[in-house]
Coordinates of C-alpha atoms in Angstrom, one line a residue:
M1 CA -55.3 10.3 1.3
E2 CA -53.1 8.0 -1.2
K3 CA -52.0 11.1 -2.9
F4 CA -51.0 12.7 0.7
K5 CA -48.5 9.5 1.1
K6 CA -46.8 10.2 -2.2
S7 CA -46.3 14.1 -1.8
L8 CA -44.6 12.8 1.9
I9 CA -42.8 10.9 0.6
V10 CA -41.5 12.7 -2.0
V11 CA -41.0 15.6 0.3
C12 CA -38.8 12.9 3.1
L13 CA -36.3 12.0 0.1
L14 CA -35.8 15.5 -0.8
F15 CA -34.7 16.7 2.4
L16 CA -32.8 13.7 3.1
S17 CA -30.7 13.9 -0.5
G18 CA -30.3 17.5 -0.2
C19 CA -28.0 19.5 -2.9
A20 CA -23.7 18.9 -2.6
S21 CA -23.6 22.6 -1.9
V22 CA -25.4 22.5 1.3
M23 CA -24.0 19.1 2.0
H24 CA -20.9 18.9 1.1
G25 CA -19.8 22.2 0.3
S26 CA -17.5 23.3 -2.4
T27 CA -14.0 22.7 -0.4
Q28 CA -12.6 19.5 1.1
D29 CA -10.0 19.1 4.1
V30 CA -7.4 17.2 2.9
G31 CA -4.6 15.9 5.3
I32 CA -1.0 16.1 4.0
S33 CA 1.9 14.1 5.7
S34 CA 5.4 12.9 4.9
T35 CA 8.2 10.2 6.6
P36 CA 10.2 11.9 8.3
D37 CA 7.8 14.8 9.6
G38 CA 8.7 18.5 9.0
A39 CA 9.1 18.7 5.0
H40 CA 8.2 21.1 2.9
F41 CA 5.1 21.2 1.0
A42 CA 3.5 23.4 -1.8
V43 CA 0.4 22.8 -3.6
S44 CA -0.2 24.1 -7.1
L45 CA -2.8 23.0 -9.9
A46 CA -2.5 20.2 -11.7
D47 CA -2.8 22.4 -14.8
G48 CA 0.0 24.4 -13.7
G49 CA 0.4 27.7 -12.2
S50 CA 2.0 29.0 -8.9
S51 CA 1.4 27.1 -5.5
I52 CA -1.8 27.8 -3.6
T53 CA -1.2 26.8 -0.5
E54 CA 2.4 25.5 1.2
G55 CA 3.5 24.6 4.5
T56 CA 5.6 22.1 6.9
T57 CA 4.3 18.7 7.5
P58 CA 2.1 17.1 8.9
R59 CA -1.2 19.7 8.1
V60 CA -4.6 19.6 6.9
V61 CA -5.0 22.7 4.2
T62 CA -8.4 22.8 2.8
L63 CA -8.6 23.2 -1.0
K64 CA -11.4 23.8 -4.0
R65 CA -13.5 20.6 -4.3
K66 CA -13.4 21.6 -8.5
H67 CA -10.0 21.8 -9.3
A68 CA -7.2 18.5 -9.6
Y69 CA -4.0 19.7 -7.3
V70 CA -0.1 18.6 -7.6
V71 CA 1.3 18.2 -3.8
N72 CA 5.3 18.8 -4.1
F73 CA 7.4 17.9 -0.8
E74 CA 11.3 18.4 0.0
K75 CA 13.4 18.4 2.7
E76 CA 17.2 18.8 3.3
G77 CA 18.9 15.8 3.3
Y78 CA 15.9 14.3 1.1
E79 CA 15.2 13.2 -2.1
S80 CA 12.3 15.5 -3.1
G81 CA 8.9 13.8 -3.8
S82 CA 5.7 14.3 -5.4
A83 CA 1.7 13.3 -5.0
T84 CA -1.2 13.8 -7.4
L85 CA -5.0 15.0 -6.0
S86 CA -7.6 14.4 -8.3
N87 CA -11.1 15.6 -8.3
Q88 CA -13.9 12.3 -9.0
L89 CA -17.2 13.0 -9.8
S90 CA -19.3 12.5 -6.2
G91 CA -21.9 9.7 -5.8
A92 CA -24.3 12.5 -4.8
V93 CA -24.6 13.7 -8.0
A94 CA -27.5 11.1 -8.9
G95 CA -29.2 11.7 -5.7
N96 CA -29.0 15.6 -6.3
I97 CA -29.9 15.4 -10.3
L98 CA -33.3 13.5 -8.7
A99 CA -34.2 16.0 -6.0
G100 CA -32.5 19.0 -7.3
G101 CA -33.1 18.5 -10.8
L102 CA -30.5 19.8 -13.6
I103 CA -31.0 23.3 -12.5
G104 CA -29.4 22.0 -8.8
W105 CA -26.7 19.8 -10.4
A106 CA -25.9 22.8 -12.5
V107 CA -25.1 24.8 -9.9
D108 CA -23.2 22.2 -7.8
A109 CA -21.0 22.0 -10.9
H110 CA -20.3 25.3 -11.3
K111 CA -18.7 25.2 -7.3
G112 CA -17.5 22.2 -7.9
A113 CA -19.5 20.4 -4.7
D114 CA -20.9 17.3 -7.1
R115 CA -16.9 16.8 -6.4
K116 CA -14.7 15.4 -4.3
L117 CA -10.8 14.9 -4.2
V118 CA -9.0 11.4 -4.4
P119 CA -7.2 10.9 -2.2
E120 CA -8.9 12.7 0.9
N121 CA -5.0 12.3 2.7
I122 CA -2.0 12.5 1.2
H123 CA 1.2 10.7 2.2
V124 CA 4.9 10.8 1.3
E125 CA 7.4 8.8 2.2
L126 CA 11.1 10.6 1.0
K127 CA 13.7 8.9 0.3
P128 CA 17.3 9.5 2.3
Q129 CA 20.2 11.2 -0.7
Q130 CA 22.5 9.0 -1.7
A131 CA 26.0 9.9 -0.4
T132 CA 28.0 11.6 -3.8
I133 CA 31.6 10.1 -4.2
P134 CA 34.3 12.2 -6.5
A135 CA 34.1 10.2 -9.9
H136 CA 37.9 11.2 -10.1
T137 CA 40.1 11.2 -6.7
S138 CA 44.2 11.8 -6.5
P139 CA 46.2 10.2 -3.4
P140 CA 46.9 12.0 -0.5
K141 CA 49.8 14.1 -0.8
E142 CA 53.0 13.2 1.6
I143 CA 53.4 16.0 4.5
K144 CA 56.9 16.3 5.4
S145 CA 58.2 18.5 8.3
N146 CA 61.4 20.1 9.7
D147 CA 60.3 19.7 13.2
Q148 CA 60.7 16.6 14.6
Q149 CA 60.1 16.0 17.8
Q150 CA 62.3 13.4 20.1
V151 CA 59.9 11.2 21.9
R152 CA 61.4 9.8 25.4
P153 CA 59.8 7.1 28.0
P154 CA 59.6 8.8 31.4
P155 CA 62.1 8.0 33.5
S156 CA 61.9 4.7 35.4
S157 CA 61.9 5.2 39.0

């Protein structure tokens, strides 16, 4: 009977811990927003490369957990901005190693399911562009006209 209890506990722990691939998947939804709304954004890999996805804020995008990303923001009349999404080892890895052993962890590591994107939501406040004033301005030119009209007061009654 004692052996049965121990076996039951082990089986329950296996079901409760689960592997990260099944529990979390290899992708994650990330909210992207800005102040003001309506900024164009482009998501690219942090180690360089072309844009993976782009859109207009606010929006939720689905990204692979195994990569780190850079999100660039642009809006007319505002300075551009950027934010970084890093991928960190998830806390579920320890349970996965206990439950699934090194094979389970290796599968999750290959898929990126052992990681999470941080932060889960990105918000960037874009600053208005400063008005530019020319460095050298010349005084306005005087305009001369030969057609001068005479202004008369209205007739009195």
